[in-house]
GROMACS .gro file of C-alpha atoms in nm:
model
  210
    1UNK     CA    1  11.915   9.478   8.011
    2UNK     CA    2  11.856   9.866   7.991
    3UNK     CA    3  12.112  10.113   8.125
    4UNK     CA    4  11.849  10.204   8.387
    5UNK     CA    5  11.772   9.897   8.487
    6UNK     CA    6  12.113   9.717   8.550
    7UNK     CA    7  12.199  10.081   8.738
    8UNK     CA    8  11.870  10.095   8.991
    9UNK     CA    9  11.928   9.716   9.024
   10UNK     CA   10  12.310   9.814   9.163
   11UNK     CA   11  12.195  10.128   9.337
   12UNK     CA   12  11.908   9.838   9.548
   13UNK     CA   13  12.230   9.579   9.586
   14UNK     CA   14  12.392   9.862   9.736
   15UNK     CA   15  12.119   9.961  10.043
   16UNK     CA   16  12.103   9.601  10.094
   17UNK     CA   17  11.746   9.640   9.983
   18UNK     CA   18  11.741   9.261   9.788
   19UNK     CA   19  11.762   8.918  10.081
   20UNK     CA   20  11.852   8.645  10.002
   21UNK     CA   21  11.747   8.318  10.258
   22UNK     CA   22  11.705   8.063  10.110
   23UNK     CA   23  11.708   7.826  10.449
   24UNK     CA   24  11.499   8.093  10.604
   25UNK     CA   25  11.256   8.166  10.331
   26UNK     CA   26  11.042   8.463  10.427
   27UNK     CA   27  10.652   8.451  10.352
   28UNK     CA   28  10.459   8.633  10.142
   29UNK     CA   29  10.085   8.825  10.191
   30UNK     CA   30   9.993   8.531   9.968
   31UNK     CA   31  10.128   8.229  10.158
   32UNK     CA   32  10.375   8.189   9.909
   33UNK     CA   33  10.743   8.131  10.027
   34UNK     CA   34  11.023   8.279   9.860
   35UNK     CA   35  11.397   8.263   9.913
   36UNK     CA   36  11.421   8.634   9.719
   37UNK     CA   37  11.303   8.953   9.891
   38UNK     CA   38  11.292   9.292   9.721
   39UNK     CA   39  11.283   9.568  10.015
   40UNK     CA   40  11.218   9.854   9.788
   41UNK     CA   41  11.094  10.068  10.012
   42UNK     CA   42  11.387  10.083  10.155
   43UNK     CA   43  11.486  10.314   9.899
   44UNK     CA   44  11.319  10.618  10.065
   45UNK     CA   45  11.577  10.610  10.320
   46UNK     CA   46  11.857  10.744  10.093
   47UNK     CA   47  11.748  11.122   9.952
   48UNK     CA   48  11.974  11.059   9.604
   49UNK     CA   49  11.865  10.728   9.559
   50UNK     CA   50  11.526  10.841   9.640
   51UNK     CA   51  11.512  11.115   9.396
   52UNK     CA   52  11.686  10.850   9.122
   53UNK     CA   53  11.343  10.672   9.139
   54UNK     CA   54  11.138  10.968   9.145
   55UNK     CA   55  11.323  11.121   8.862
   56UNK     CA   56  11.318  10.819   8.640
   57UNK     CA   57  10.927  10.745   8.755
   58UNK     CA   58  10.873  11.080   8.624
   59UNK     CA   59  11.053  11.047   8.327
   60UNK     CA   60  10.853  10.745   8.212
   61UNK     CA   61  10.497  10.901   8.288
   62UNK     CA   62  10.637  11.235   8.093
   63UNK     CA   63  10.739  11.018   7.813
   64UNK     CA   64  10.479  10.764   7.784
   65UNK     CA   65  10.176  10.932   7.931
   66UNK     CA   66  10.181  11.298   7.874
   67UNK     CA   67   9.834  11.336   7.833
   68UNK     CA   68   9.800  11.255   8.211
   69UNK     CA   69   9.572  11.470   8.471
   70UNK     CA   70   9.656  11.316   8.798
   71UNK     CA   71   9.840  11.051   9.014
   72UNK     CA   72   9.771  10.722   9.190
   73UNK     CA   73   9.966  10.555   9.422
   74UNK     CA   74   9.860  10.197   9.601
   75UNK     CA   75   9.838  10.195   9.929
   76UNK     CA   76  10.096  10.162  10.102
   77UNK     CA   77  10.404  10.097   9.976
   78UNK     CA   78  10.388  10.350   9.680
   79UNK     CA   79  10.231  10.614   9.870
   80UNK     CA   80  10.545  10.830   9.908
   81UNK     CA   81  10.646  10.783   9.547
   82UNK     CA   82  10.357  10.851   9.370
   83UNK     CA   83  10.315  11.163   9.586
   84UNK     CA   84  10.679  11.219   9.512
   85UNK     CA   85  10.608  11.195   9.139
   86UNK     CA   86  10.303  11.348   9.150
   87UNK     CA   87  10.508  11.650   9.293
   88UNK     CA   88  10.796  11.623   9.031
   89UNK     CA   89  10.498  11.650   8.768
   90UNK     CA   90  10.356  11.920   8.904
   91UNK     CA   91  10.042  11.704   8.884
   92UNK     CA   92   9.717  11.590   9.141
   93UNK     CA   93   9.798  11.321   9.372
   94UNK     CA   94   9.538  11.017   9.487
   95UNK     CA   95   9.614  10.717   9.678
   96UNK     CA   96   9.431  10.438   9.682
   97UNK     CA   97   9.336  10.188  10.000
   98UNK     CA   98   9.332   9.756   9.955
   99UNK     CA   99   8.981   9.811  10.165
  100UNK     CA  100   8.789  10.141  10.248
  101UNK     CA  101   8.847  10.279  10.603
  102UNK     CA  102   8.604  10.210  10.877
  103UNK     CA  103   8.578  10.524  11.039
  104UNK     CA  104   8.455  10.913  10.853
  105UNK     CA  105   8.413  10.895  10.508
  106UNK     CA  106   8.480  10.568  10.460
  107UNK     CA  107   8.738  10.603  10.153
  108UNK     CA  108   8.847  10.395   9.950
  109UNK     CA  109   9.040  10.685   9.747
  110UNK     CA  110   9.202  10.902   9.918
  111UNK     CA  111   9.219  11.222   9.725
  112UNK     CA  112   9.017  11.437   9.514
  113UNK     CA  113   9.007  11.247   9.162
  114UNK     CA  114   8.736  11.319   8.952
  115UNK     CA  115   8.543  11.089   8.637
  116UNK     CA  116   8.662  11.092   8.343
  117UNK     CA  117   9.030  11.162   8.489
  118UNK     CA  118   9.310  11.023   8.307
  119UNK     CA  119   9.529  10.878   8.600
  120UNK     CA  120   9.834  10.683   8.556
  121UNK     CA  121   9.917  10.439   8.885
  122UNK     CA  122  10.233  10.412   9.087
  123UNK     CA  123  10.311  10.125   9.252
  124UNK     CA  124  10.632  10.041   9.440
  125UNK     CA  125  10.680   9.698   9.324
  126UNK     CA  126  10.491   9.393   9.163
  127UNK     CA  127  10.493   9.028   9.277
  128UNK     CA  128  10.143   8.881   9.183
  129UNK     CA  129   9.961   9.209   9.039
  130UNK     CA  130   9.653   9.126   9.255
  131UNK     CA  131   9.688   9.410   9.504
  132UNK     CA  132   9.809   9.670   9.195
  133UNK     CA  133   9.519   9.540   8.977
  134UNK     CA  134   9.238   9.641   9.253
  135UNK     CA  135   9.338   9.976   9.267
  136UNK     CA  136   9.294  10.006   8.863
  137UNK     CA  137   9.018   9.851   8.918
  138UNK     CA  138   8.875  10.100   9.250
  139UNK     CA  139   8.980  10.373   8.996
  140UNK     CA  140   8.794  10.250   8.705
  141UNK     CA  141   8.483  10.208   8.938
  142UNK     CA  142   8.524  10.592   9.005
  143UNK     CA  143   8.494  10.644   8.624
  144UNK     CA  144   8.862  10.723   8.550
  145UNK     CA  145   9.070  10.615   8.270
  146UNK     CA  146   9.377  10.454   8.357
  147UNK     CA  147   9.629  10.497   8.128
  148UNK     CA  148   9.867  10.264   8.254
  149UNK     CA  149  10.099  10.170   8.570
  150UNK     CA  150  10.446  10.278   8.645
  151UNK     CA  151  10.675  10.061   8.938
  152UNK     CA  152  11.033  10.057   9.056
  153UNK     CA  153  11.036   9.687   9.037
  154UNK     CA  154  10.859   9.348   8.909
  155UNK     CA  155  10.930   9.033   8.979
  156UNK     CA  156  10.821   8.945   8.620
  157UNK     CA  157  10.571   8.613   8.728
  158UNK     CA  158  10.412   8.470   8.434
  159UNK     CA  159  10.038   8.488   8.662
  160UNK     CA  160  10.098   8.892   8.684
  161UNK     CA  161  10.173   8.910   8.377
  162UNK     CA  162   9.883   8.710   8.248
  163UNK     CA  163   9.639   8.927   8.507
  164UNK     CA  164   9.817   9.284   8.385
  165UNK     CA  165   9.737   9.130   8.035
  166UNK     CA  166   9.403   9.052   8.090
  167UNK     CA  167   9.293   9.383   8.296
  168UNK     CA  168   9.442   9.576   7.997
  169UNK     CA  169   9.685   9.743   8.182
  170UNK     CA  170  10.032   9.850   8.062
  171UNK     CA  171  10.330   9.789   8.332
  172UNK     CA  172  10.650   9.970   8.314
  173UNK     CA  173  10.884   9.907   8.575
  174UNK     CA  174  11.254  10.071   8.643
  175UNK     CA  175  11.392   9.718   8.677
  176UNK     CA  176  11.297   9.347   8.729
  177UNK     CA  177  11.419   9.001   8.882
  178UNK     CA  178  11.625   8.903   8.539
  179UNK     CA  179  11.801   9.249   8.609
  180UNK     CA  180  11.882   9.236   8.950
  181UNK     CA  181  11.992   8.851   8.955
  182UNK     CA  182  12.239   8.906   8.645
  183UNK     CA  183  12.387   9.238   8.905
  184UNK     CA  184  12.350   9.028   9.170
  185UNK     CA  185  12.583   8.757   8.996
  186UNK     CA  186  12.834   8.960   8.905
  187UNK     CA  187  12.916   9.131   9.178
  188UNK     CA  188  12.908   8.885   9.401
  189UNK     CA  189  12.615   8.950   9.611
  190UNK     CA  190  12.517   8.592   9.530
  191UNK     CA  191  12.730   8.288   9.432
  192UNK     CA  192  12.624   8.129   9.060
  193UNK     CA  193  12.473   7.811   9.326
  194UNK     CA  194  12.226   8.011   9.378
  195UNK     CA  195  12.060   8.058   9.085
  196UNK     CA  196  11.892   7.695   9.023
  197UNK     CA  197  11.747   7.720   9.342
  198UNK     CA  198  11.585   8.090   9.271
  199UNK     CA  199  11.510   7.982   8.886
  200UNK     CA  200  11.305   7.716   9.037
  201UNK     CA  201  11.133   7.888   9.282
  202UNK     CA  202  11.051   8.198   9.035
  203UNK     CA  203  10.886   7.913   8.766
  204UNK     CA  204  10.643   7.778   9.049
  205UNK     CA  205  10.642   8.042   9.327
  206UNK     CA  206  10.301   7.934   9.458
  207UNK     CA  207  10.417   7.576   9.506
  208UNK     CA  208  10.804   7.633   9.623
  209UNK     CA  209  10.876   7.403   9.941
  210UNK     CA  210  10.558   7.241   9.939
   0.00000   0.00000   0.00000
């Protein structure tokens, strides 16, 4: 585990930002159940902790894609911090919509990109990829070149992994489920019971309760 990892997964345990109900699971935009919530936008209700992830999104698209002429965020969630980032960067700023709008211009980005762009995507957090991967996708479409996709969290599934993989897209996240459970351990935010229960639902999320 990185320094920057085990510290954003603190700074999260700290807002109260990660549930835990296991006897209440909550449900995902999928169907899937889960026992493990990641509230991340939550985060833009703290100024320092929100500049912490705009600093260190910035950092990683400075260091790894310098070559970059604008920004993406997905729609919704990582609106704010790609336009935060974007700012930071001194750099364009696009968002992207899961469908186009049904009124004006009918958009499905939001923005002015143009082809042949070199955009690198923010998104606020990964559980399946499928919602992340359409907006590579929508950009692609537009004739852009995505040079990869920056996020303040993943819950690391093996099928977003495989579909990141696949899409040839590179993901680089602040920090990640194995992060935040180890924090979450020890200091007592959960109990070491816990963790069979939330190993088994992260191995088969799609089929968890059923």
């Amino acid at each position: 585990m990185s320094t920057v990892e085990k510290i954003f997964a603190e700074k999260l345990l700290r807002v109260k930002a990660i549930k835990l109900q296991p006897e209440q699971p909550f449900t995902w935009a999928s169907g899937w159940k889960s026992p493990f919530y990641c509230d991340n936008r939550k985060t833009l209700a703290f100024p320092a902790l929100r500049t912490f992830v705009k600093l260190q999104l910035s950092r990683i698209v400075a260091e790894l894609y310098p070559e970059a002429d604008a920004i993406a965020g997905v729609a919704t969630g990582a609106i704010a911090q790609g336009a935060l980032v974007a700012d930071e960067l001194a750099l364009p700023f696009a968002y992207v919509r899961s469908k186009p709008k049904d009124h004006g211009m009918a958009n499905l980005i939001e923005g002015d990109l143009q082809p042949g762009m070199k955009v690198v995507v923010v998104e606020d957090l990964i559980s399946t990829g499928g919602s992340s991967l359409k907006a590579v996708e929508a950009l692609r479409q537009h004739g852009c070149e995505v040079l990869g996709m920056v996020a303040a969290y993943t819950y690391g599934f093996p099928v977003a992994e495989e579909a990141f993989a696949a899409a040839g897209v590179t993901l680089t996240t602040l920090t990640n489920y194995e992060a935040v459970v180890e924090t979450a351990l020890q200091t007592g935010y959960i109990e070491q019971s816990h963790v069979p229960m939330l190993a088994a639902w992260r191995k088969d999320p799609a089929n968890w309760m059923k």
